Amino acid sequence: MQGQTRAKEHAFMSALRGKPTEYTPIWLMRQAGRYLPEYREIRASAGSFMALATNPELATEVTLQPIRRFDLDAAIIFSDILTVPDAMGLGLHFEPGIGPLFKHPLREEHDFKSLEVPEVREKLSYVFDAIRLTKRELDGKVPLIGFCGSPFTLACYMIEGGSSRDFVRTKQVLYQRPDLLHHLLSLLSDALVAYLTEQVRAGADALQIFDTWGGTLSTPSFKAFSLHYTAKIVQALKEQPETADVPIIGFTKDAPATWYRLYEEIGVAAIGVDWRHELSEVAETLDGKCALQGNLDPLILLGSDKQIELRTREILEEMSDVGAAHIFNLGHGMNKNVDPEKVRLLIDLVHHYSAELRA
């Protein structure tokens, strides 16, 4: 089957809706990024990450780079999960070798109470403009994924001021002033519903909610401070006619296997599974209402072709035996040191071997 035929069929969307596909569709978290030489070139010319991400033309170009190079089944808009906190006035910037930082992290009660839901249509117009441009350039070749960070993940960055190994400040707020954290999470939920709605209006075909730091919580805390607010977003989008039919993928990094059933219960179309779990075991705990997405260890792409092929075939055979809807992906984002030819090998293998298994 030729790539052009696959694109017209939009196997990614069919799999999200639990429909049979002639092959397993594949996209990759962080598929546009530093492992691509063309990305590094455009990033250098832009001068900074934010200059790149806030320029709709450049963001469109970066989104399209992996689609031009590889036979992927979906594009994901090039942006960052921290755009919403930035629109709330926290002053997002990126430091080389450190990552995202906020100039105005949340430290005092006043910092939490003074926050307001931003006017996303105005303050984040560059994201929606990039989606519109990208949709026009894709011209129906593949679907486009929009995304956001989960309220809890965004709260972690806003309270810590950046990334963290142990999230001490966040956990102090959680255990000392849970009312403040709930206040923040409620504001973020409202902002994210508006943000994702505008992404759909601009042309996003599917959405993913990245709960990067939810896995740092205990199960009771995950239910109260992460899943509860993700569920609010999912429910709000389902209640709006213009977003009701847009499939949503839920993904929590480092999630215990027991949490996947919780995701199924809140009504997502697909669940992202990281590499610590066997997809077949996850599928057995579910009622078959959700597609599964994943779950190759990203760092195996630094290994030999033989190891990449072996593990990829194992995952495809495992899901073929289970019979559940499956979207192939990494268990987390692409590593910057990956050789693009390893990515090509993976994509071609997924397409051809999964088609053989269905023959």
mmCIF file of N, CA, C and O in Angstrom, residues 153-193:
data_model
loop_
_atom_site.group_PDB
_atom_site.id
_atom_site.type_symbol
_atom_site.label_atom_id
_atom_site.label_comp_id
_atom_site.label_asym_id
_atom_site.label_seq_id
_atom_site.Cartn_x
_atom_site.Cartn_y
_atom_site.Cartn_z
ATOM 1 N N THR A 153 0.093 19.346 35.488
ATOM 2 C CA THR A 153 1.439 19.531 34.942
ATOM 3 C C THR A 153 1.779 21.009 34.808
ATOM 4 O O THR A 153 2.879 21.449 35.167
ATOM 5 N N LEU A 154 0.841 21.805 34.314
ATOM 6 C CA LEU A 154 1.086 23.243 34.199
ATOM 7 C C LEU A 154 1.272 23.870 35.578
ATOM 8 O O LEU A 154 2.141 24.732 35.765
ATOM 9 N N ALA A 155 0.481 23.428 36.543
ATOM 10 C CA ALA A 155 0.607 23.956 37.901
ATOM 11 C C ALA A 155 1.993 23.671 38.470
ATOM 12 O O ALA A 155 2.574 24.523 39.164
ATOM 13 N N CYS A 156 2.523 22.499 38.194
ATOM 14 C CA CYS A 156 3.868 22.161 38.675
ATOM 15 C C CYS A 156 4.895 23.173 38.178
ATOM 16 O O CYS A 156 5.717 23.679 38.953
ATOM 17 N N TYR A 157 4.861 23.453 36.891
ATOM 18 C CA TYR A 157 5.810 24.418 36.331
ATOM 19 C C TYR A 157 5.587 25.814 36.910
ATOM 20 O O TYR A 157 6.543 26.548 37.180
ATOM 21 N N MET A 158 4.343 26.184 37.099
ATOM 22 C CA MET A 158 4.030 27.522 37.577
ATOM 23 C C MET A 158 4.472 27.723 39.028
ATOM 24 O O MET A 158 4.887 28.822 39.418
ATOM 25 N N ILE A 159 4.379 26.681 39.819
ATOM 26 C CA ILE A 159 4.761 26.774 41.230
ATOM 27 C C ILE A 159 6.270 26.616 41.405
ATOM 28 O O ILE A 159 6.910 27.357 42.164
ATOM 29 N N GLU A 160 6.857 25.674 40.679
ATOM 30 C CA GLU A 160 8.302 25.434 40.791
ATOM 31 C C GLU A 160 9.108 26.528 40.087
ATOM 32 O O GLU A 160 10.263 26.772 40.429
ATOM 33 N N GLY A 161 8.524 27.155 39.081
ATOM 34 C CA GLY A 161 9.250 28.129 38.275
ATOM 35 C C GLY A 161 9.973 27.505 37.098
ATOM 36 O O GLY A 161 10.620 28.190 36.311
ATOM 37 N N GLY A 162 9.882 26.203 36.980
ATOM 38 C CA GLY A 162 10.532 25.448 35.911
ATOM 39 C C GLY A 162 10.336 23.978 36.185
ATOM 40 O O GLY A 162 9.432 23.578 36.927
ATOM 41 N N SER A 163 11.197 23.159 35.610
ATOM 42 C CA SER A 163 11.124 21.725 35.878
ATOM 43 C C SER A 163 11.714 21.426 37.257
ATOM 44 O O SER A 163 12.333 22.295 37.885
ATOM 45 N N SER A 164 11.532 20.205 37.722
ATOM 46 C CA SER A 164 12.011 19.831 39.051
ATOM 47 C C SER A 164 12.185 18.325 39.128
ATOM 48 O O SER A 164 11.524 17.578 38.407
ATOM 49 N N ARG A 165 13.064 17.891 40.003
ATOM 50 C CA ARG A 165 13.226 16.452 40.220
ATOM 51 C C ARG A 165 12.233 15.913 41.236
ATOM 52 O O ARG A 165 11.793 14.775 41.150
ATOM 53 N N ASP A 166 11.896 16.713 42.217
ATOM 54 C CA ASP A 166 11.047 16.200 43.306
ATOM 55 C C ASP A 166 9.777 17.016 43.543
ATOM 56 O O ASP A 166 8.933 16.622 44.334
ATOM 57 N N PHE A 167 9.631 18.178 42.919
ATOM 58 C CA PHE A 167 8.431 18.993 43.025
ATOM 59 C C PHE A 167 8.064 19.295 44.479
ATOM 60 O O PHE A 167 6.910 19.195 44.893
ATOM 61 N N VAL A 168 9.068 19.678 45.233
ATOM 62 C CA VAL A 168 8.872 19.957 46.659
ATOM 63 C C VAL A 168 7.895 21.111 46.865
ATOM 64 O O VAL A 168 6.985 21.024 47.697
ATOM 65 N N ARG A 169 8.080 22.204 46.141
ATOM 66 C CA ARG A 169 7.189 23.352 46.312
ATOM 67 C C ARG A 169 5.741 22.993 45.993
ATOM 68 O O ARG A 169 4.816 23.372 46.710
ATOM 69 N N THR A 170 5.555 22.241 44.901
ATOM 70 C CA THR A 170 4.202 21.851 44.513
ATOM 71 C C THR A 170 3.566 20.967 45.571
ATOM 72 O O THR A 170 2.397 21.150 45.940
ATOM 73 N N LYS A 171 4.333 20.015 46.070
ATOM 74 C CA LYS A 171 3.779 19.096 47.081
ATOM 75 C C LYS A 171 3.519 19.821 48.407
ATOM 76 O O LYS A 171 2.589 19.468 49.142
ATOM 77 N N GLN A 172 4.327 20.835 48.703
ATOM 78 C CA GLN A 172 4.054 21.623 49.901
ATOM 79 C C GLN A 172 2.714 22.329 49.784
ATOM 80 O O GLN A 172 1.921 22.346 50.739
ATOM 81 N N VAL A 173 2.444 22.912 48.620
ATOM 82 C CA VAL A 173 1.145 23.552 48.416
ATOM 83 C C VAL A 173 0.033 22.513 48.487
ATOM 84 O O VAL A 173 -1.010 22.731 49.111
ATOM 85 N N LEU A 174 0.249 21.366 47.851
ATOM 86 C CA LEU A 174 -0.764 20.312 47.828
ATOM 87 C C LEU A 174 -1.142 19.874 49.242
ATOM 88 O O LEU A 174 -2.332 19.690 49.543
ATOM 89 N N TYR A 175 -0.149 19.706 50.112
ATOM 90 C CA TYR A 175 -0.407 19.182 51.453
ATOM 91 C C TYR A 175 -0.678 20.255 52.497
ATOM 92 O O TYR A 175 -1.332 19.984 53.512
ATOM 93 N N GLN A 176 -0.187 21.492 52.255
ATOM 94 C CA GLN A 176 -0.414 22.561 53.227
ATOM 95 C C GLN A 176 -1.598 23.439 52.854
ATOM 96 O O GLN A 176 -2.349 23.874 53.726
ATOM 97 N N ARG A 177 -1.750 23.738 51.562
ATOM 98 C CA ARG A 177 -2.830 24.613 51.098
ATOM 99 C C ARG A 177 -3.501 24.010 49.869
ATOM 100 O O ARG A 177 -3.435 24.566 48.777
ATOM 101 N N PRO A 178 -4.148 22.874 50.040
ATOM 102 C CA PRO A 178 -4.811 22.254 48.880
ATOM 103 C C PRO A 178 -5.854 23.171 48.248
ATOM 104 O O PRO A 178 -6.127 23.069 47.055
ATOM 105 N N ASP A 179 -6.413 24.101 49.050
ATOM 106 C CA ASP A 179 -7.396 25.030 48.502
ATOM 107 C C ASP A 179 -6.780 25.912 47.418
ATOM 108 O O ASP A 179 -7.419 26.194 46.395
ATOM 109 N N LEU A 180 -5.527 26.339 47.625
ATOM 110 C CA LEU A 180 -4.854 27.158 46.630
ATOM 111 C C LEU A 180 -4.584 26.372 45.361
ATOM 112 O O LEU A 180 -4.733 26.886 44.245
ATOM 113 N N LEU A 181 -4.179 25.116 45.527
ATOM 114 C CA LEU A 181 -3.906 24.296 44.352
ATOM 115 C C LEU A 181 -5.194 24.016 43.581
ATOM 116 O O LEU A 181 -5.214 24.100 42.340
ATOM 117 N N HIS A 182 -6.269 23.719 44.280
ATOM 118 C CA HIS A 182 -7.547 23.501 43.595
ATOM 119 C C HIS A 182 -7.999 24.765 42.863
ATOM 120 O O HIS A 182 -8.548 24.695 41.753
ATOM 121 N N HIS A 183 -7.781 25.910 43.482
ATOM 122 C CA HIS A 183 -8.123 27.177 42.828
ATOM 123 C C HIS A 183 -7.363 27.331 41.524
ATOM 124 O O HIS A 183 -7.936 27.680 40.485
ATOM 125 N N LEU A 184 -6.057 27.075 41.569
ATOM 126 C CA LEU A 184 -5.224 27.177 40.373
ATOM 127 C C LEU A 184 -5.658 26.179 39.311
ATOM 128 O O LEU A 184 -5.780 26.514 38.127
ATOM 129 N N LEU A 185 -5.901 24.944 39.718
ATOM 130 C CA LEU A 185 -6.275 23.900 38.767
ATOM 131 C C LEU A 185 -7.621 24.188 38.105
ATOM 132 O O LEU A 185 -7.822 23.892 36.927
ATOM 133 N N SER A 186 -8.524 24.777 38.851
ATOM 134 C CA SER A 186 -9.827 25.140 38.282
ATOM 135 C C SER A 186 -9.675 26.236 37.232
ATOM 136 O O SER A 186 -10.280 26.166 36.145
ATOM 137 N N LEU A 187 -8.855 27.250 37.525
ATOM 138 C CA LEU A 187 -8.597 28.305 36.547
ATOM 139 C C LEU A 187 -7.960 27.737 35.281
ATOM 140 O O LEU A 187 -8.350 28.083 34.161
ATOM 141 N N LEU A 188 -6.974 26.875 35.479
ATOM 142 C CA LEU A 188 -6.288 26.283 34.338
ATOM 143 C C LEU A 188 -7.237 25.434 33.499
ATOM 144 O O LEU A 188 -7.165 25.441 32.267
ATOM 145 N N SER A 189 -8.121 24.703 34.155
ATOM 146 C CA SER A 189 -9.084 23.878 33.418
ATOM 147 C C SER A 189 -9.953 24.737 32.505
ATOM 148 O O SER A 189 -10.167 24.409 31.338
ATOM 149 N N ASP A 190 -10.453 25.843 33.047
ATOM 150 C CA ASP A 190 -11.275 26.742 32.235
ATOM 151 C C ASP A 190 -10.477 27.303 31.061
ATOM 152 O O ASP A 190 -10.983 27.391 29.932
ATOM 153 N N ALA A 191 -9.227 27.687 31.336
ATOM 154 C CA ALA A 191 -8.384 28.240 30.272
ATOM 155 C C ALA A 191 -8.102 27.201 29.195
ATOM 156 O O ALA A 191 -8.105 27.514 27.995
ATOM 157 N N LEU A 192 -7.881 25.965 29.606
ATOM 158 C CA LEU A 192 -7.534 24.915 28.655
ATOM 159 C C LEU A 192 -8.729 24.493 27.813
ATOM 160 O O LEU A 192 -8.563 24.137 26.644
ATOM 161 N N VAL A 193 -9.923 24.529 28.372
ATOM 162 C CA VAL A 193 -11.112 24.259 27.556
ATOM 163 C C VAL A 193 -11.223 25.290 26.444
ATOM 164 O O VAL A 193 -11.455 24.960 25.270
#
